[in-house]
């Protein structure tokens, strides 16, 4: 006959029967948990007494000792054994051979169903540079929406990575890349977004002013590299910047994505919106070049090609997102771009 639970909790524990019991450990019961602690004593001269300090080493379950880390990985609340293994998503052990070998067939099957992966590429680097340069803050302040700022950034990075790719392909790009604005946009949705941006003259002028104020040097002179010449006006297309021709050369004709059936007014507004997003892309590229200017080892092309294969994993059940073991070279490239450790921590967006 099994003793009642209350009596079982008071029965002594024979540590000789516990597998893996650590030397110097002592049993400490807390309700129905059996903890293993290590006690140490120091003499307090003021009180003339010894003070005890305790360090919890782990727990005992079914006469087996587990360290705190082992216990957390194997059991969930109530000492129920986990079907899905728990591990630190940013640790080096995540996808190690040793870790895989420890998983049961059931756990591997669960992980296979719950892990989604895709490309991160250089997106985290550009996002970090956008934060660092204040570009994200300026977009959010000008348009009054963090979501709009993220959408503008995501499309601008697409223009950089795809070298001015067509609007029709953006939805495929967004589906496979980890972006601050994750929703794919069809060609028509993207053109309508460009149109809405192009007609928002107040926000565009506000952004230009914010960038001009931010780029002022100590002597009050604006940096010529990104200085707006005339800005926007409500009744005409863009009177853009000195580098307008360079933008069109880098990102293709601003008209290449617009169908003939679109109303002329809509097409003009959409063209303005796309040119504005191209300017955002230009700002990001300029920031990257500035970060790389202090060394001669890497170019922007090196950053793009070297980091293009960086992947991420997402666990739909918990929402955790982490980068999948970037190489030493990719970490070096990120550091050269002013983004040291960017692939070793949780994504910022």
Tab-separated table of C-alpha atoms in Angstrom:
chain	number	residue	atom	x	y	z
A	1	UNK	CA	0.000	0.000	0.000
A	2	UNK	CA	1.400	3.428	-0.982
A	3	UNK	CA	1.768	5.936	1.842
A	4	UNK	CA	-0.336	9.128	1.653
A	5	UNK	CA	1.302	12.090	-0.046
A	6	UNK	CA	1.723	14.072	3.185
A	7	UNK	CA	3.559	11.126	4.811
A	8	UNK	CA	5.718	10.516	1.716
A	9	UNK	CA	6.920	14.115	1.883
A	10	UNK	CA	8.270	13.516	5.394
A	11	UNK	CA	10.012	10.219	4.652
A	12	UNK	CA	13.823	10.369	4.496
A	13	UNK	CA	15.469	10.120	1.063
A	14	UNK	CA	18.182	7.512	0.527
A	15	UNK	CA	20.680	9.436	-1.593
A	16	UNK	CA	22.583	6.222	-2.375
A	17	UNK	CA	19.711	5.209	-4.654
A	18	UNK	CA	19.693	8.508	-6.574
A	19	UNK	CA	21.420	8.310	-9.934
A	20	UNK	CA	23.965	11.088	-10.478
A	21	UNK	CA	23.633	12.563	-6.974
A	22	UNK	CA	26.332	15.264	-6.648
A	23	UNK	CA	29.022	15.064	-3.986
A	24	UNK	CA	28.415	17.456	-1.114
A	25	UNK	CA	24.753	17.822	-1.957
A	26	UNK	CA	21.986	17.836	0.640
A	27	UNK	CA	18.282	17.122	0.283
A	28	UNK	CA	15.792	19.918	0.821
A	29	UNK	CA	12.083	19.299	0.387
A	30	UNK	CA	9.688	22.034	-0.697
A	31	UNK	CA	6.155	20.657	-0.843
A	32	UNK	CA	6.400	17.662	-3.209
A	33	UNK	CA	9.671	18.783	-4.842
A	34	UNK	CA	13.001	17.270	-3.839
A	35	UNK	CA	15.751	19.846	-4.284
A	36	UNK	CA	19.457	19.223	-3.965
A	37	UNK	CA	21.331	22.110	-2.355
A	38	UNK	CA	24.890	22.750	-1.324
A	39	UNK	CA	25.469	24.506	1.990
A	40	UNK	CA	28.436	26.612	2.976
A	41	UNK	CA	29.182	28.462	6.213
A	42	UNK	CA	31.055	31.669	6.984
A	43	UNK	CA	31.887	33.078	10.389
A	44	UNK	CA	30.508	36.531	11.196
A	45	UNK	CA	32.809	38.251	13.674
A	46	UNK	CA	30.238	40.879	14.630
A	47	UNK	CA	27.570	38.401	15.668
A	48	UNK	CA	29.967	35.673	16.691
A	49	UNK	CA	27.892	33.165	14.712
A	50	UNK	CA	28.196	31.149	11.537
A	51	UNK	CA	26.027	32.160	8.597
A	52	UNK	CA	24.684	29.579	6.182
A	53	UNK	CA	24.498	30.090	2.411
A	54	UNK	CA	22.645	27.701	0.109
A	55	UNK	CA	23.043	27.094	-3.603
A	56	UNK	CA	20.408	25.027	-5.415
A	57	UNK	CA	22.108	22.425	-7.621
A	58	UNK	CA	19.008	20.797	-9.091
A	59	UNK	CA	16.102	18.455	-8.396
A	60	UNK	CA	15.445	14.751	-7.989
A	61	UNK	CA	12.684	13.069	-9.978
A	62	UNK	CA	12.095	9.308	-9.813
A	63	UNK	CA	15.475	8.796	-8.102
A	64	UNK	CA	17.387	10.629	-10.838
A	65	UNK	CA	19.244	13.899	-10.191
A	66	UNK	CA	18.837	16.707	-12.769
A	67	UNK	CA	20.729	19.985	-12.746
A	68	UNK	CA	18.574	23.117	-12.952
A	69	UNK	CA	19.262	23.401	-16.674
A	70	UNK	CA	18.557	19.712	-17.313
A	71	UNK	CA	15.348	19.902	-15.290
A	72	UNK	CA	14.068	22.950	-17.209
A	73	UNK	CA	14.735	21.229	-20.527
A	74	UNK	CA	13.114	17.935	-19.561
A	75	UNK	CA	10.144	19.027	-17.436
A	76	UNK	CA	7.500	21.733	-17.513
A	77	UNK	CA	5.392	22.990	-14.612
A	78	UNK	CA	4.096	20.145	-12.441
A	79	UNK	CA	7.037	17.852	-13.354
A	80	UNK	CA	5.288	16.867	-16.577
A	81	UNK	CA	7.860	15.664	-19.070
A	82	UNK	CA	8.126	17.932	-22.099
A	83	UNK	CA	7.228	16.565	-25.502
A	84	UNK	CA	8.806	19.581	-27.149
A	85	UNK	CA	12.390	20.211	-25.921
A	86	UNK	CA	13.228	23.559	-24.380
A	87	UNK	CA	16.512	25.212	-25.252
A	88	UNK	CA	18.034	28.654	-25.484
A	89	UNK	CA	17.377	29.784	-29.090
A	90	UNK	CA	20.474	31.995	-29.139
A	91	UNK	CA	22.907	29.448	-27.684
A	92	UNK	CA	25.578	27.683	-29.668
A	93	UNK	CA	23.991	24.351	-28.789
A	94	UNK	CA	20.789	25.024	-30.706
A	95	UNK	CA	21.450	22.953	-33.806
A	96	UNK	CA	24.537	21.047	-32.699
A	97	UNK	CA	24.914	17.372	-33.554
A	98	UNK	CA	24.933	16.514	-29.854
A	99	UNK	CA	21.630	18.295	-29.336
A	100	UNK	CA	20.001	16.489	-32.269
A	101	UNK	CA	21.227	13.106	-31.034
A	102	UNK	CA	19.541	13.651	-27.657
A	103	UNK	CA	16.119	14.248	-29.200
A	104	UNK	CA	13.566	11.492	-29.414
A	105	UNK	CA	11.830	10.678	-32.696
A	106	UNK	CA	8.667	12.331	-31.362
A	107	UNK	CA	10.544	15.526	-30.455
A	108	UNK	CA	12.219	15.698	-33.861
A	109	UNK	CA	8.815	15.307	-35.508
A	110	UNK	CA	7.372	18.141	-33.394
A	111	UNK	CA	10.291	20.429	-34.201
A	112	UNK	CA	10.058	19.645	-37.908
A	113	UNK	CA	6.428	20.802	-37.891
A	114	UNK	CA	6.916	23.893	-35.737
A	115	UNK	CA	10.049	25.470	-37.214
A	116	UNK	CA	9.719	27.912	-40.080
A	117	UNK	CA	12.820	29.255	-41.712
A	118	UNK	CA	13.650	31.833	-44.320
A	119	UNK	CA	16.185	34.469	-45.299
A	120	UNK	CA	17.311	37.337	-43.129
A	121	UNK	CA	20.191	38.340	-45.373
A	122	UNK	CA	21.359	41.941	-44.985
A	123	UNK	CA	17.955	43.173	-43.767
A	124	UNK	CA	18.994	43.230	-40.055
A	125	UNK	CA	22.136	45.189	-40.946
A	126	UNK	CA	20.191	47.851	-42.801
A	127	UNK	CA	17.564	47.996	-40.066
A	128	UNK	CA	20.268	48.570	-37.457
A	129	UNK	CA	21.760	51.323	-39.641
A	130	UNK	CA	18.303	52.902	-40.029
A	131	UNK	CA	17.958	53.005	-36.247
A	132	UNK	CA	21.511	54.226	-35.782
A	133	UNK	CA	21.184	57.067	-38.307
A	134	UNK	CA	17.774	58.192	-37.038
A	135	UNK	CA	16.131	57.314	-40.347
A	136	UNK	CA	13.474	55.170	-38.644
A	137	UNK	CA	12.665	57.918	-36.143
A	138	UNK	CA	12.385	60.526	-38.899
A	139	UNK	CA	10.051	58.367	-40.993
A	140	UNK	CA	7.875	57.611	-37.974
A	141	UNK	CA	7.709	61.281	-36.975
A	142	UNK	CA	6.974	62.510	-40.515
A	143	UNK	CA	4.244	59.973	-41.316
A	144	UNK	CA	2.941	59.617	-37.768
A	145	UNK	CA	3.031	55.825	-37.956
A	146	UNK	CA	5.648	53.251	-36.976
A	147	UNK	CA	3.956	50.755	-39.311
A	148	UNK	CA	4.323	53.099	-42.283
A	149	UNK	CA	7.980	53.596	-41.405
A	150	UNK	CA	8.526	49.822	-41.306
A	151	UNK	CA	6.707	49.353	-44.602
A	152	UNK	CA	8.795	52.075	-46.279
A	153	UNK	CA	11.992	50.533	-44.903
A	154	UNK	CA	11.038	47.012	-46.033
A	155	UNK	CA	10.305	48.143	-49.595
A	156	UNK	CA	13.488	50.263	-49.700
A	157	UNK	CA	15.594	47.255	-48.677
A	158	UNK	CA	13.880	45.250	-51.407
A	159	UNK	CA	14.969	47.854	-53.952
A	160	UNK	CA	18.541	47.578	-52.671
A	161	UNK	CA	18.736	43.787	-52.590
A	162	UNK	CA	16.944	43.280	-55.898
A	163	UNK	CA	18.691	46.239	-57.576
A	164	UNK	CA	15.382	47.952	-58.303
A	165	UNK	CA	13.279	44.816	-58.822
A	166	UNK	CA	9.762	45.018	-60.184
A	167	UNK	CA	6.674	45.606	-58.056
A	168	UNK	CA	5.290	42.254	-59.206
A	169	UNK	CA	8.059	40.327	-57.450
A	170	UNK	CA	7.897	42.115	-54.090
A	171	UNK	CA	5.321	39.736	-52.627
A	172	UNK	CA	7.673	36.797	-53.246
A	173	UNK	CA	10.544	38.670	-51.639
A	174	UNK	CA	8.465	39.529	-48.568
A	175	UNK	CA	7.265	35.937	-48.225
A	176	UNK	CA	10.786	34.513	-47.987
A	177	UNK	CA	12.566	37.301	-46.069
A	178	UNK	CA	12.266	38.321	-42.438
A	179	UNK	CA	11.174	41.978	-42.668
A	180	UNK	CA	9.970	44.599	-40.174
A	181	UNK	CA	6.783	44.793	-42.275
A	182	UNK	CA	6.135	41.086	-42.951
A	183	UNK	CA	2.927	41.229	-45.024
A	184	UNK	CA	3.485	40.548	-48.741
A	185	UNK	CA	2.046	43.168	-51.089
A	186	UNK	CA	0.765	42.405	-54.564
A	187	UNK	CA	1.817	44.624	-57.453
A	188	UNK	CA	-1.399	46.633	-57.293
A	189	UNK	CA	-1.223	46.974	-53.495
A	190	UNK	CA	2.343	48.220	-53.774
A	191	UNK	CA	1.444	50.754	-56.461
A	192	UNK	CA	-1.467	52.016	-54.366
A	193	UNK	CA	0.909	52.373	-51.417
A	194	UNK	CA	3.300	54.368	-53.621
A	195	UNK	CA	0.362	56.560	-54.654
A	196	UNK	CA	-0.638	57.202	-51.040
A	197	UNK	CA	2.929	58.146	-50.195
A	198	UNK	CA	3.206	60.391	-53.256
A	199	UNK	CA	0.042	62.334	-52.388
A	200	UNK	CA	1.093	62.862	-48.744
A	201	UNK	CA	2.985	66.075	-49.453
A	202	UNK	CA	2.970	67.258	-45.824
A	203	UNK	CA	4.654	64.077	-44.623
A	204	UNK	CA	7.229	64.145	-47.425
A	205	UNK	CA	8.167	67.753	-46.701
A	206	UNK	CA	8.291	67.013	-42.967
A	207	UNK	CA	10.659	64.099	-43.588
A	208	UNK	CA	12.962	66.197	-45.786
A	209	UNK	CA	13.139	68.873	-43.089
A	210	UNK	CA	13.831	66.309	-40.368
A	211	UNK	CA	16.667	64.771	-42.408
A	212	UNK	CA	18.123	68.183	-43.225
A	213	UNK	CA	18.071	69.182	-39.549
A	214	UNK	CA	19.624	65.876	-38.490
A	215	UNK	CA	22.403	66.097	-41.077
A	216	UNK	CA	23.548	69.564	-40.088
A	217	UNK	CA	27.184	69.686	-39.044
A	218	UNK	CA	28.509	71.531	-36.042
A	219	UNK	CA	29.010	74.741	-38.006
A	220	UNK	CA	25.398	74.678	-39.184
A	221	UNK	CA	26.085	73.747	-42.795
A	222	UNK	CA	24.136	70.840	-44.261
A	223	UNK	CA	25.984	67.860	-45.641
A	224	UNK	CA	25.825	68.128	-49.418
A	225	UNK	CA	25.655	64.383	-50.009
A	226	UNK	CA	22.031	64.109	-48.895
A	227	UNK	CA	20.838	67.734	-49.058
A	228	UNK	CA	17.391	68.258	-50.617
A	229	UNK	CA	17.441	70.999	-53.233
A	230	UNK	CA	13.809	72.069	-53.498
A	231	UNK	CA	11.809	69.440	-51.681
A	232	UNK	CA	8.177	68.774	-52.610
A	233	UNK	CA	5.377	71.014	-53.717
A	234	UNK	CA	1.689	70.141	-53.794
A	235	UNK	CA	1.046	70.827	-57.483
A	236	UNK	CA	3.893	69.090	-59.313
A	237	UNK	CA	5.992	65.936	-59.421
A	238	UNK	CA	9.158	65.736	-57.414
A	239	UNK	CA	11.773	68.436	-57.688
A	240	UNK	CA	14.199	66.010	-56.089
A	241	UNK	CA	17.844	65.930	-55.227
A	242	UNK	CA	21.210	66.336	-56.932
A	243	UNK	CA	21.534	62.557	-57.129
A	244	UNK	CA	18.167	61.935	-58.825
A	245	UNK	CA	19.915	60.643	-61.959
A	246	UNK	CA	21.993	58.301	-59.813
A	247	UNK	CA	18.864	56.942	-58.181
A	248	UNK	CA	17.271	56.147	-61.517
A	249	UNK	CA	20.483	54.530	-62.702
A	250	UNK	CA	20.698	52.389	-59.542
A	251	UNK	CA	17.050	51.413	-59.244
A	252	UNK	CA	15.762	51.560	-62.808
A	253	UNK	CA	13.237	53.839	-64.434
A	254	UNK	CA	10.591	55.030	-62.007
A	255	UNK	CA	7.985	54.312	-64.700
A	256	UNK	CA	8.861	50.685	-65.400
A	257	UNK	CA	6.229	49.218	-63.073
A	258	UNK	CA	3.207	51.262	-64.109
A	259	UNK	CA	0.552	49.954	-66.439
A	260	UNK	CA	-0.787	52.151	-69.308
A	261	UNK	CA	-4.349	51.783	-68.052
A	262	UNK	CA	-3.601	53.687	-64.856
A	263	UNK	CA	-4.934	57.236	-64.705
A	264	UNK	CA	-2.195	59.753	-65.368
A	265	UNK	CA	-2.699	61.491	-62.023
A	266	UNK	CA	-2.483	58.183	-60.176
A	267	UNK	CA	0.616	57.180	-62.118
A	268	UNK	CA	2.355	60.445	-61.304
A	269	UNK	CA	1.591	60.139	-57.622
A	270	UNK	CA	2.752	56.527	-57.604
A	271	UNK	CA	5.936	57.522	-59.416
A	272	UNK	CA	6.601	60.132	-56.742
A	273	UNK	CA	6.039	57.555	-54.034
A	274	UNK	CA	8.418	55.071	-55.632
A	275	UNK	CA	11.070	57.732	-56.124
A	276	UNK	CA	10.734	58.650	-52.452
A	277	UNK	CA	11.247	55.016	-51.436
A	278	UNK	CA	14.291	54.956	-53.743
A	279	UNK	CA	15.619	57.919	-51.797
A	280	UNK	CA	15.175	55.977	-48.549
A	281	UNK	CA	17.165	53.142	-50.139
A	282	UNK	CA	19.818	55.668	-51.157
A	283	UNK	CA	20.051	56.938	-47.547
A	284	UNK	CA	20.570	53.370	-46.319
A	285	UNK	CA	23.286	52.718	-48.880
A	286	UNK	CA	25.007	55.975	-47.946
A	287	UNK	CA	24.951	54.977	-44.276
A	288	UNK	CA	26.515	51.617	-45.102
A	289	UNK	CA	29.232	53.282	-47.187
A	290	UNK	CA	29.919	55.667	-44.326
A	291	UNK	CA	30.326	52.778	-41.871
A	292	UNK	CA	32.746	51.043	-44.251
A	293	UNK	CA	34.727	54.172	-45.062
A	294	UNK	CA	37.114	53.692	-42.150
A	295	UNK	CA	38.515	50.436	-43.530
A	296	UNK	CA	39.638	49.115	-46.892
A	297	UNK	CA	38.872	45.430	-46.392
A	298	UNK	CA	35.164	45.231	-47.322
A	299	UNK	CA	32.891	46.978	-49.796
A	300	UNK	CA	29.068	47.216	-49.780
A	301	UNK	CA	29.046	44.448	-52.389
A	302	UNK	CA	31.012	42.234	-49.962
A	303	UNK	CA	28.406	42.857	-47.268
A	304	UNK	CA	25.542	42.041	-49.661
A	305	UNK	CA	27.040	38.857	-51.056
A	306	UNK	CA	28.593	37.605	-47.822
A	307	UNK	CA	25.480	38.033	-45.683
A	308	UNK	CA	22.826	37.215	-48.273
A	309	UNK	CA	22.563	33.589	-47.091
A	310	UNK	CA	22.001	34.345	-43.392
A	311	UNK	CA	18.841	32.502	-42.368
A	312	UNK	CA	16.386	32.812	-39.511
A	313	UNK	CA	14.127	30.338	-37.735
A	314	UNK	CA	10.754	31.091	-36.235
A	315	UNK	CA	8.792	28.937	-33.821
A	316	UNK	CA	5.091	29.640	-34.498
A	317	UNK	CA	3.990	28.274	-31.119
A	318	UNK	CA	6.042	30.790	-29.116
A	319	UNK	CA	6.877	33.395	-31.753
A	320	UNK	CA	10.605	33.116	-31.023
A	321	UNK	CA	12.814	34.210	-33.893
A	322	UNK	CA	16.549	33.652	-34.028
A	323	UNK	CA	19.316	33.567	-36.587
A	324	UNK	CA	20.619	30.202	-37.643
A	325	UNK	CA	24.310	30.063	-36.704
A	326	UNK	CA	25.914	32.729	-38.905
A	327	UNK	CA	29.470	31.998	-39.979
A	328	UNK	CA	32.517	33.741	-38.553
A	329	UNK	CA	32.875	35.676	-41.813
A	330	UNK	CA	29.277	36.879	-41.668
A	331	UNK	CA	29.811	38.094	-38.114
A	332	UNK	CA	32.960	39.896	-39.265
A	333	UNK	CA	31.103	41.528	-42.159
A	334	UNK	CA	28.327	42.699	-39.839
A	335	UNK	CA	30.921	44.194	-37.471
A	336	UNK	CA	32.613	45.999	-40.377
A	337	UNK	CA	29.227	47.510	-41.247
A	338	UNK	CA	28.907	48.909	-37.735
A	339	UNK	CA	26.551	46.144	-36.615
A	340	UNK	CA	28.729	43.958	-34.376
A	341	UNK	CA	26.762	41.121	-32.805
A	342	UNK	CA	23.637	41.830	-34.847
A	343	UNK	CA	23.311	38.151	-35.869
A	344	UNK	CA	24.047	36.857	-32.365
A	345	UNK	CA	21.110	38.498	-30.588
A	346	UNK	CA	17.359	38.580	-30.876
A	347	UNK	CA	16.084	40.499	-33.923
A	348	UNK	CA	15.257	44.133	-33.179
A	349	UNK	CA	11.955	44.160	-35.036
